[in-house]
């Protein structure tokens, strides 16, 4: 599919588990939810308020406040084979309140290649009943029931959403008619072979309360012109990238000084001029703009109308990423209907690779196409020839898409599908080897893999079992990959190996999207738990757990030999650095790499297949996000600024002082090793901590009160003393303008909950750091606070406050006498403390910020919002503060499951050993708009060197061993390049280590040429490796060829 412009698929790529880079991350949770006929759907208490926030926090950032309704939702999933199992598992993990499973069939051996909820002992049992216990264990908060009877109208009437999988067209029409008439949202999800179908009918009037990702955009106004139309200049948040607004967006204004006519007006439509300017209509008669103001996007609910299935079959509205995709999707629309007709006619699905059966399906489709438009006969034949197959990756994609549509119904978040979506990976049938398969090759064997054999043949299944793969990262995507690999039988045969590497442990917040973990696994190593789960799903898989980080520090374990014997690597990493390293290792060893990543409803899969496709290269990283210190300290204008300031406060109050005190008590001479300025800062922190050392919780409350006064009153009053509200930078140019918001001091009130929350959180952490038992007694805290009397604020005269980053960086010279005096006083203080019997070492407990610690987030939220109040910045709620301060990537099970399914489709191609780049696909997914873009990866770039064309994958390979088995010398390497390629080398290097340089004197050259390769490297302190990649410069090269030459790889004996 081709990309869609606007707010659908945007440029960029997501890699690993790192933040998705198409757009800025969602900005927290909003109230919202889907409603029928204008009435709000009932969804129960908000997840954040019922004790489940720790479990669902990453999902809440995706679904917003409407996620609270999931606990009150009732959903039926009918058909518990691969697709139904994926739908049900995703809904259970997401926290759907009541989930009923329906299936009238018994589990078969062949189901176990896609139905991951079934065990070997479940074969012969009813699928719904056999799946019930496994689903209930996924999330104890979800009530899971099984139903094995008819889908009667009385039974269906109790559900908010009905999902049919593996159903006949007759049943779909009957249930669809009833659901449409009764206002029940209805979904059909079906996977057949290498294709999938999704249909949604959400009734005549379905209201989407919040159609877009994240929260509505907010921006700080810098200027508004008096004109027709008026032009608004604004600045966005630090993490915003590209255009914040689109043409037609509605906005409101607040806090504007001067042009006050804009404040409180009805939403105004805008036209985008550029990244930081909007047109808003006629402002020529308004008062002149003076300063300040907030620009807020307004999202209005959208009403959508759906046709019932019976009508939508004949007049389909098909969702495609581009008009070019529509003919293919229409052909699949006819093919699925023809498949239903074939099954009615023959009582079975077409036999795999049976030409006569495929032609009959084509005939039936042609009769439908007469009414629906042209038909791509090749697509229909290909679809029919493998429609009896069952593939776990296809079920994962279709099931995940269907589950996301259920979540849209319940939460009212994101645009629902209108009304059909078709997905296929029929390019797999063009693989060399797949084209030669016969009906006998794909006939059932009585194996759990019969559904996969029906598509790819029995010999391919054996090859799949012999694969050696590494999965790096056992988080959300890693779990889904491992689940799929177990179902596929990857590494389940002789010689097969599956390694999973992850150094992390299971946390509570993992459980809502990481399928292989349960609450009993919390704090256990992820790789160990995941490997055990894979063995339970498929005991034949040879899986090993590695509790290591794959990185530079572990190259003795994961060296060239390790990577070169792998058939492929699946990456599910969560940092840019880790991903870049893994890419470099796979590129060096020419090991295929499948790189997957998600952020919220967006995800992608990138295939790197040496030497067929272009290397992945560096991800499109955003800016470093650094905020100027003067902005943080004096001139914040977004909530991101105040939250980063609060993070700095946390570290400066509860971590660094404790670390400094403990280090000083253990080694009072350590400041002597630091630069003078840093030594002075450290000793000041030590003195402050020892001077304020509390004896009781009451002391901690009084300390917190003094800190509150210092930060939210005195510091602001001092700033206004230096720069009063009417201060001008130059005549007529106000100082407090643009992105400088004029602050105001706060007055403490113990009855103000926001003030008290800060005191309680700060006192708790201060007590914890000083090993004093903390309390959360609000009444006692208020009583203490009422007794606190602080001296009045007296401004400091001539205090220099930097207004630009350049001045902030300038530092005054350190007073050497002050440093000596401070050191002497602290040494005496230390001696007195060390002599005290009640003192236990270490003296303090440093507290490191943890995003999943509620007290830590309490402090960050309170500290940030108070500072935001100082500067007139809209506050952030607890969850939003946690996300921004904790740098949390929003995540949801539906996206991870779909992305893992797409990645595993590429594994099939790698197992075939495909060398045709047209068969591979890079995938970009956007579940919020139900868009999927799959494109061919780019071919590897080429360049000219030495009179011929080279690919970026090409390299020169030399066996660096003499006839006697000894390692070659540098001279022999130079001779080899001369004899094999006619190149006269002037420089030879290994990384930064110079092995040979023709510009050196003769004596040095002679010594360099006589040395053996590893001898040079050992002298440079490098570890000896079996393969060395060398760089060289040849005679006659110009500057442009510096990075365009094939590397020389020497294999050492």
mmCIF file of N, CA, C and O in Angstrom, residues 345-406:
data_model
loop_
_atom_site.group_PDB
_atom_site.id
_atom_site.type_symbol
_atom_site.label_atom_id
_atom_site.label_comp_id
_atom_site.label_asym_id
_atom_site.label_seq_id
_atom_site.Cartn_x
_atom_site.Cartn_y
_atom_site.Cartn_z
ATOM 1 N N UNK A 345 -20.769 -25.199 -1.397
ATOM 2 C CA UNK A 345 -20.930 -26.117 -2.532
ATOM 3 C C UNK A 345 -20.242 -27.458 -2.282
ATOM 4 O O UNK A 345 -20.801 -28.521 -2.589
ATOM 5 N N UNK A 346 -19.041 -27.443 -1.730
ATOM 6 C CA UNK A 346 -18.236 -28.660 -1.583
ATOM 7 C C UNK A 346 -18.169 -29.187 -0.148
ATOM 8 O O UNK A 346 -17.679 -30.303 0.067
ATOM 9 N N UNK A 347 -18.577 -28.370 0.807
ATOM 10 C CA UNK A 347 -18.485 -28.801 2.200
ATOM 11 C C UNK A 347 -17.061 -28.781 2.752
ATOM 12 O O UNK A 347 -16.796 -29.390 3.792
ATOM 13 N N UNK A 348 -16.172 -28.092 2.111
ATOM 14 C CA UNK A 348 -14.763 -28.015 2.533
ATOM 15 C C UNK A 348 -14.121 -26.795 1.889
ATOM 16 O O UNK A 348 -14.702 -26.160 1.002
ATOM 17 N N UNK A 349 -12.907 -26.499 2.334
ATOM 18 C CA UNK A 349 -12.104 -25.455 1.692
ATOM 19 C C UNK A 349 -11.348 -26.048 0.509
ATOM 20 O O UNK A 349 -11.174 -27.271 0.419
ATOM 21 N N UNK A 350 -10.873 -25.218 -0.413
ATOM 22 C CA UNK A 350 -10.080 -25.732 -1.532
ATOM 23 C C UNK A 350 -8.840 -26.471 -1.023
ATOM 24 O O UNK A 350 -8.199 -26.042 -0.060
ATOM 25 N N UNK A 351 -8.514 -27.575 -1.674
ATOM 26 C CA UNK A 351 -7.308 -28.309 -1.273
ATOM 27 C C UNK A 351 -6.077 -27.477 -1.636
ATOM 28 O O UNK A 351 -6.035 -26.834 -2.685
ATOM 29 N N UNK A 352 -5.054 -27.526 -0.783
ATOM 30 C CA UNK A 352 -3.845 -26.743 -1.074
ATOM 31 C C UNK A 352 -3.237 -27.118 -2.419
ATOM 32 O O UNK A 352 -3.050 -28.295 -2.717
ATOM 33 N N UNK A 353 -2.968 -26.104 -3.207
ATOM 34 C CA UNK A 353 -2.306 -26.230 -4.515
ATOM 35 C C UNK A 353 -3.114 -27.063 -5.505
ATOM 36 O O UNK A 353 -2.567 -27.511 -6.520
ATOM 37 N N UNK A 354 -4.395 -27.251 -5.233
ATOM 38 C CA UNK A 354 -5.245 -27.999 -6.169
ATOM 39 C C UNK A 354 -5.762 -27.028 -7.224
ATOM 40 O O UNK A 354 -6.608 -26.173 -6.935
ATOM 41 N N UNK A 355 -5.273 -27.171 -8.453
ATOM 42 C CA UNK A 355 -5.591 -26.214 -9.514
ATOM 43 C C UNK A 355 -7.088 -26.147 -9.793
ATOM 44 O O UNK A 355 -7.655 -25.058 -9.958
ATOM 45 N N UNK A 356 -7.739 -27.297 -9.818
ATOM 46 C CA UNK A 356 -9.168 -27.323 -10.139
ATOM 47 C C UNK A 356 -9.973 -26.567 -9.085
ATOM 48 O O UNK A 356 -10.915 -25.825 -9.410
ATOM 49 N N UNK A 357 -9.617 -26.753 -7.831
ATOM 50 C CA UNK A 357 -10.336 -26.043 -6.769
ATOM 51 C C UNK A 357 -10.120 -24.541 -6.878
ATOM 52 O O UNK A 357 -11.053 -23.745 -6.701
ATOM 53 N N UNK A 358 -8.888 -24.127 -7.153
ATOM 54 C CA UNK A 358 -8.599 -22.698 -7.274
ATOM 55 C C UNK A 358 -9.370 -22.088 -8.441
ATOM 56 O O UNK A 358 -9.880 -20.957 -8.343
ATOM 57 N N UNK A 359 -9.456 -22.828 -9.542
ATOM 58 C CA UNK A 359 -10.191 -22.307 -10.695
ATOM 59 C C UNK A 359 -11.677 -22.188 -10.392
ATOM 60 O O UNK A 359 -12.345 -21.263 -10.870
ATOM 61 N N UNK A 360 -12.209 -23.115 -9.583
ATOM 62 C CA UNK A 360 -13.626 -23.020 -9.232
ATOM 63 C C UNK A 360 -13.886 -21.788 -8.359
ATOM 64 O O UNK A 360 -14.891 -21.093 -8.551
ATOM 65 N N UNK A 361 -12.980 -21.505 -7.435
ATOM 66 C CA UNK A 361 -13.125 -20.295 -6.630
ATOM 67 C C UNK A 361 -13.075 -19.065 -7.534
ATOM 68 O O UNK A 361 -13.849 -18.112 -7.355
ATOM 69 N N UNK A 362 -12.190 -19.093 -8.528
ATOM 70 C CA UNK A 362 -12.103 -17.969 -9.463
ATOM 71 C C UNK A 362 -13.411 -17.780 -10.211
ATOM 72 O O UNK A 362 -13.881 -16.651 -10.392
ATOM 73 N N UNK A 363 -14.015 -18.896 -10.660
ATOM 74 C CA UNK A 363 -15.293 -18.796 -11.366
ATOM 75 C C UNK A 363 -16.357 -18.151 -10.482
ATOM 76 O O UNK A 363 -17.124 -17.285 -10.932
ATOM 77 N N UNK A 364 -16.407 -18.578 -9.227
ATOM 78 C CA UNK A 364 -17.392 -18.009 -8.313
ATOM 79 C C UNK A 364 -17.123 -16.521 -8.066
ATOM 80 O O UNK A 364 -18.058 -15.724 -7.980
ATOM 81 N N UNK A 365 -15.855 -16.177 -7.973
ATOM 82 C CA UNK A 365 -15.510 -14.775 -7.770
ATOM 83 C C UNK A 365 -15.873 -13.944 -8.992
ATOM 84 O O UNK A 365 -16.291 -12.784 -8.866
ATOM 85 N N UNK A 366 -15.683 -14.507 -10.186
ATOM 86 C CA UNK A 366 -16.013 -13.773 -11.413
ATOM 87 C C UNK A 366 -17.495 -13.452 -11.485
ATOM 88 O O UNK A 366 -17.875 -12.392 -11.982
ATOM 89 N N UNK A 367 -18.306 -14.348 -10.984
ATOM 90 C CA UNK A 367 -19.746 -14.075 -11.005
ATOM 91 C C UNK A 367 -20.095 -12.908 -10.085
ATOM 92 O O UNK A 367 -21.007 -12.133 -10.359
ATOM 93 N N UNK A 368 -19.330 -12.765 -8.984
ATOM 94 C CA UNK A 368 -19.533 -11.627 -8.090
ATOM 95 C C UNK A 368 -18.968 -10.351 -8.695
ATOM 96 O O UNK A 368 -19.523 -9.269 -8.545
ATOM 97 N N UNK A 369 -17.831 -10.499 -9.384
ATOM 98 C CA UNK A 369 -17.137 -9.333 -9.937
ATOM 99 C C UNK A 369 -17.954 -8.641 -11.007
ATOM 100 O O UNK A 369 -17.749 -7.455 -11.283
ATOM 101 N N UNK A 370 -18.856 -9.366 -11.637
ATOM 102 C CA UNK A 370 -19.703 -8.740 -12.652
ATOM 103 C C UNK A 370 -20.484 -7.577 -12.053
ATOM 104 O O UNK A 370 -20.814 -6.614 -12.728
ATOM 105 N N UNK A 371 -20.767 -7.704 -10.740
ATOM 106 C CA UNK A 371 -21.534 -6.644 -10.068
ATOM 107 C C UNK A 371 -20.636 -5.656 -9.321
ATOM 108 O O UNK A 371 -21.082 -4.579 -8.949
ATOM 109 N N UNK A 372 -19.376 -6.021 -9.070
ATOM 110 C CA UNK A 372 -18.532 -5.216 -8.188
ATOM 111 C C UNK A 372 -17.288 -4.653 -8.862
ATOM 112 O O UNK A 372 -16.506 -3.979 -8.211
ATOM 113 N N UNK A 373 -17.071 -4.934 -10.121
ATOM 114 C CA UNK A 373 -15.934 -4.326 -10.789
ATOM 115 C C UNK A 373 -14.892 -5.331 -11.222
ATOM 116 O O UNK A 373 -15.033 -6.537 -11.007
ATOM 117 N N UNK A 374 -13.808 -4.854 -11.879
ATOM 118 C CA UNK A 374 -12.772 -5.737 -12.419
ATOM 119 C C UNK A 374 -12.147 -6.611 -11.330
ATOM 120 O O UNK A 374 -12.092 -6.248 -10.161
ATOM 121 N N UNK A 375 -11.637 -7.770 -11.772
ATOM 122 C CA UNK A 375 -11.082 -8.763 -10.857
ATOM 123 C C UNK A 375 -9.640 -9.054 -11.248
ATOM 124 O O UNK A 375 -9.328 -9.239 -12.419
ATOM 125 N N UNK A 376 -8.739 -9.087 -10.263
ATOM 126 C CA UNK A 376 -7.360 -9.522 -10.489
ATOM 127 C C UNK A 376 -7.333 -11.035 -10.324
ATOM 128 O O UNK A 376 -7.307 -11.548 -9.199
ATOM 129 N N UNK A 377 -7.336 -11.753 -11.444
ATOM 130 C CA UNK A 377 -7.478 -13.204 -11.391
ATOM 131 C C UNK A 377 -6.289 -13.863 -10.717
ATOM 132 O O UNK A 377 -6.443 -14.887 -10.033
ATOM 133 N N UNK A 378 -5.097 -13.329 -10.900
ATOM 134 C CA UNK A 378 -3.921 -13.912 -10.256
ATOM 135 C C UNK A 378 -4.032 -13.845 -8.736
ATOM 136 O O UNK A 378 -3.632 -14.778 -8.023
ATOM 137 N N UNK A 379 -4.560 -12.750 -8.234
ATOM 138 C CA UNK A 379 -4.734 -12.610 -6.793
ATOM 139 C C UNK A 379 -5.729 -13.644 -6.281
ATOM 140 O O UNK A 379 -5.498 -14.301 -5.255
ATOM 141 N N UNK A 380 -6.833 -13.818 -6.988
ATOM 142 C CA UNK A 380 -7.855 -14.771 -6.543
ATOM 143 C C UNK A 380 -7.307 -16.194 -6.589
ATOM 144 O O UNK A 380 -7.504 -16.984 -5.655
ATOM 145 N N UNK A 381 -6.608 -16.564 -7.662
ATOM 146 C CA UNK A 381 -6.030 -17.912 -7.751
ATOM 147 C C UNK A 381 -5.038 -18.162 -6.617
ATOM 148 O O UNK A 381 -5.056 -19.210 -5.967
ATOM 149 N N UNK A 382 -4.155 -17.184 -6.399
ATOM 150 C CA UNK A 382 -3.157 -17.345 -5.339
ATOM 151 C C UNK A 382 -3.830 -17.479 -3.981
ATOM 152 O O UNK A 382 -3.458 -18.334 -3.167
ATOM 153 N N UNK A 383 -4.814 -16.645 -3.731
ATOM 154 C CA UNK A 383 -5.544 -16.721 -2.466
ATOM 155 C C UNK A 383 -6.195 -18.085 -2.293
ATOM 156 O O UNK A 383 -6.074 -18.721 -1.231
ATOM 157 N N UNK A 384 -6.884 -18.549 -3.317
ATOM 158 C CA UNK A 384 -7.610 -19.820 -3.210
ATOM 159 C C UNK A 384 -6.668 -20.999 -3.028
ATOM 160 O O UNK A 384 -6.974 -21.946 -2.301
ATOM 161 N N UNK A 385 -5.488 -20.948 -3.648
ATOM 162 C CA UNK A 385 -4.591 -22.104 -3.629
ATOM 163 C C UNK A 385 -4.037 -22.399 -2.244
ATOM 164 O O UNK A 385 -3.592 -23.522 -1.980
ATOM 165 N N UNK A 386 -4.041 -21.402 -1.345
ATOM 166 C CA UNK A 386 -3.526 -21.639 0.011
ATOM 167 C C UNK A 386 -4.561 -21.272 1.074
ATOM 168 O O UNK A 386 -4.225 -21.161 2.249
ATOM 169 N N UNK A 387 -5.821 -21.125 0.690
ATOM 170 C CA UNK A 387 -6.842 -20.668 1.634
ATOM 171 C C UNK A 387 -7.133 -21.693 2.720
ATOM 172 O O UNK A 387 -7.696 -21.345 3.768
ATOM 173 N N UNK A 388 -6.753 -22.935 2.525
ATOM 174 C CA UNK A 388 -6.932 -23.944 3.570
ATOM 175 C C UNK A 388 -5.843 -23.849 4.627
ATOM 176 O O UNK A 388 -5.924 -24.524 5.663
ATOM 177 N N UNK A 389 -4.837 -23.034 4.389
ATOM 178 C CA UNK A 389 -3.729 -22.912 5.324
ATOM 179 C C UNK A 389 -4.070 -22.031 6.513
ATOM 180 O O UNK A 389 -4.956 -21.176 6.457
ATOM 181 N N UNK A 390 -3.365 -22.273 7.595
ATOM 182 C CA UNK A 390 -3.507 -21.475 8.806
ATOM 183 C C UNK A 390 -2.116 -21.025 9.244
ATOM 184 O O UNK A 390 -1.267 -21.871 9.557
ATOM 185 N N UNK A 391 -1.890 -19.733 9.259
ATOM 186 C CA UNK A 391 -0.583 -19.198 9.621
ATOM 187 C C UNK A 391 -0.710 -18.302 10.849
ATOM 188 O O UNK A 391 -1.509 -17.359 10.860
ATOM 189 N N UNK A 392 0.084 -18.596 11.843
ATOM 190 C CA UNK A 392 0.064 -17.798 13.062
ATOM 191 C C UNK A 392 0.338 -16.315 12.799
ATOM 192 O O UNK A 392 -0.352 -15.458 13.365
ATOM 193 N N UNK A 393 1.331 -15.933 11.967
ATOM 194 C CA UNK A 393 1.564 -14.499 11.748
ATOM 195 C C UNK A 393 0.369 -13.767 11.149
ATOM 196 O O UNK A 393 0.088 -12.620 11.521
ATOM 197 N N UNK A 394 -0.325 -14.402 10.209
ATOM 198 C CA UNK A 394 -1.499 -13.756 9.611
ATOM 199 C C UNK A 394 -2.601 -13.610 10.652
ATOM 200 O O UNK A 394 -3.257 -12.561 10.757
ATOM 201 N N UNK A 395 -2.819 -14.654 11.441
ATOM 202 C CA UNK A 395 -3.817 -14.571 12.512
ATOM 203 C C UNK A 395 -3.459 -13.483 13.507
ATOM 204 O O UNK A 395 -4.343 -12.782 14.022
ATOM 205 N N UNK A 396 -2.174 -13.321 13.781
ATOM 206 C CA UNK A 396 -1.737 -12.279 14.718
ATOM 207 C C UNK A 396 -2.072 -10.895 14.193
ATOM 208 O O UNK A 396 -2.551 -10.029 14.944
ATOM 209 N N UNK A 397 -1.822 -10.652 12.918
ATOM 210 C CA UNK A 397 -2.098 -9.335 12.331
ATOM 211 C C UNK A 397 -3.595 -9.060 12.325
ATOM 212 O O UNK A 397 -4.059 -8.017 12.804
ATOM 213 N N UNK A 398 -4.378 -9.992 11.788
ATOM 214 C CA UNK A 398 -5.823 -9.773 11.669
ATOM 215 C C UNK A 398 -6.468 -9.689 13.050
ATOM 216 O O UNK A 398 -7.325 -8.835 13.314
ATOM 217 N N UNK A 399 -6.059 -10.572 13.965
ATOM 218 C CA UNK A 399 -6.628 -10.554 15.309
ATOM 219 C C UNK A 399 -6.301 -9.276 16.055
ATOM 220 O O UNK A 399 -7.143 -8.729 16.775
ATOM 221 N N UNK A 400 -5.089 -8.777 15.885
ATOM 222 C CA UNK A 400 -4.706 -7.530 16.554
ATOM 223 C C UNK A 400 -5.505 -6.350 16.008
ATOM 224 O O UNK A 400 -5.951 -5.479 16.771
ATOM 225 N N UNK A 401 -5.686 -6.301 14.696
ATOM 226 C CA UNK A 401 -6.482 -5.224 14.101
ATOM 227 C C UNK A 401 -7.923 -5.273 14.607
ATOM 228 O O UNK A 401 -8.525 -4.231 14.914
ATOM 229 N N UNK A 402 -8.475 -6.469 14.691
ATOM 230 C CA UNK A 402 -9.856 -6.607 15.176
ATOM 231 C C UNK A 402 -9.965 -6.184 16.636
ATOM 232 O O UNK A 402 -10.911 -5.495 17.028
ATOM 233 N N UNK A 403 -8.993 -6.587 17.456
ATOM 234 C CA UNK A 403 -9.027 -6.212 18.872
ATOM 235 C C UNK A 403 -8.943 -4.702 19.040
ATOM 236 O O UNK A 403 -9.596 -4.126 19.921
ATOM 237 N N UNK A 404 -8.153 -4.040 18.197
ATOM 238 C CA UNK A 404 -8.063 -2.580 18.288
ATOM 239 C C UNK A 404 -9.405 -1.933 17.967
ATOM 240 O O UNK A 404 -9.783 -0.926 18.586
ATOM 241 N N UNK A 405 -10.145 -2.492 17.031
ATOM 242 C CA UNK A 405 -11.475 -1.945 16.722
ATOM 243 C C UNK A 405 -12.416 -2.116 17.905
ATOM 244 O O UNK A 405 -13.251 -1.242 18.169
ATOM 245 N N UNK A 406 -12.296 -3.218 18.635
ATOM 246 C CA UNK A 406 -13.092 -3.382 19.851
ATOM 247 C C UNK A 406 -12.750 -2.288 20.855
ATOM 248 O O UNK A 406 -13.633 -1.676 21.471
#
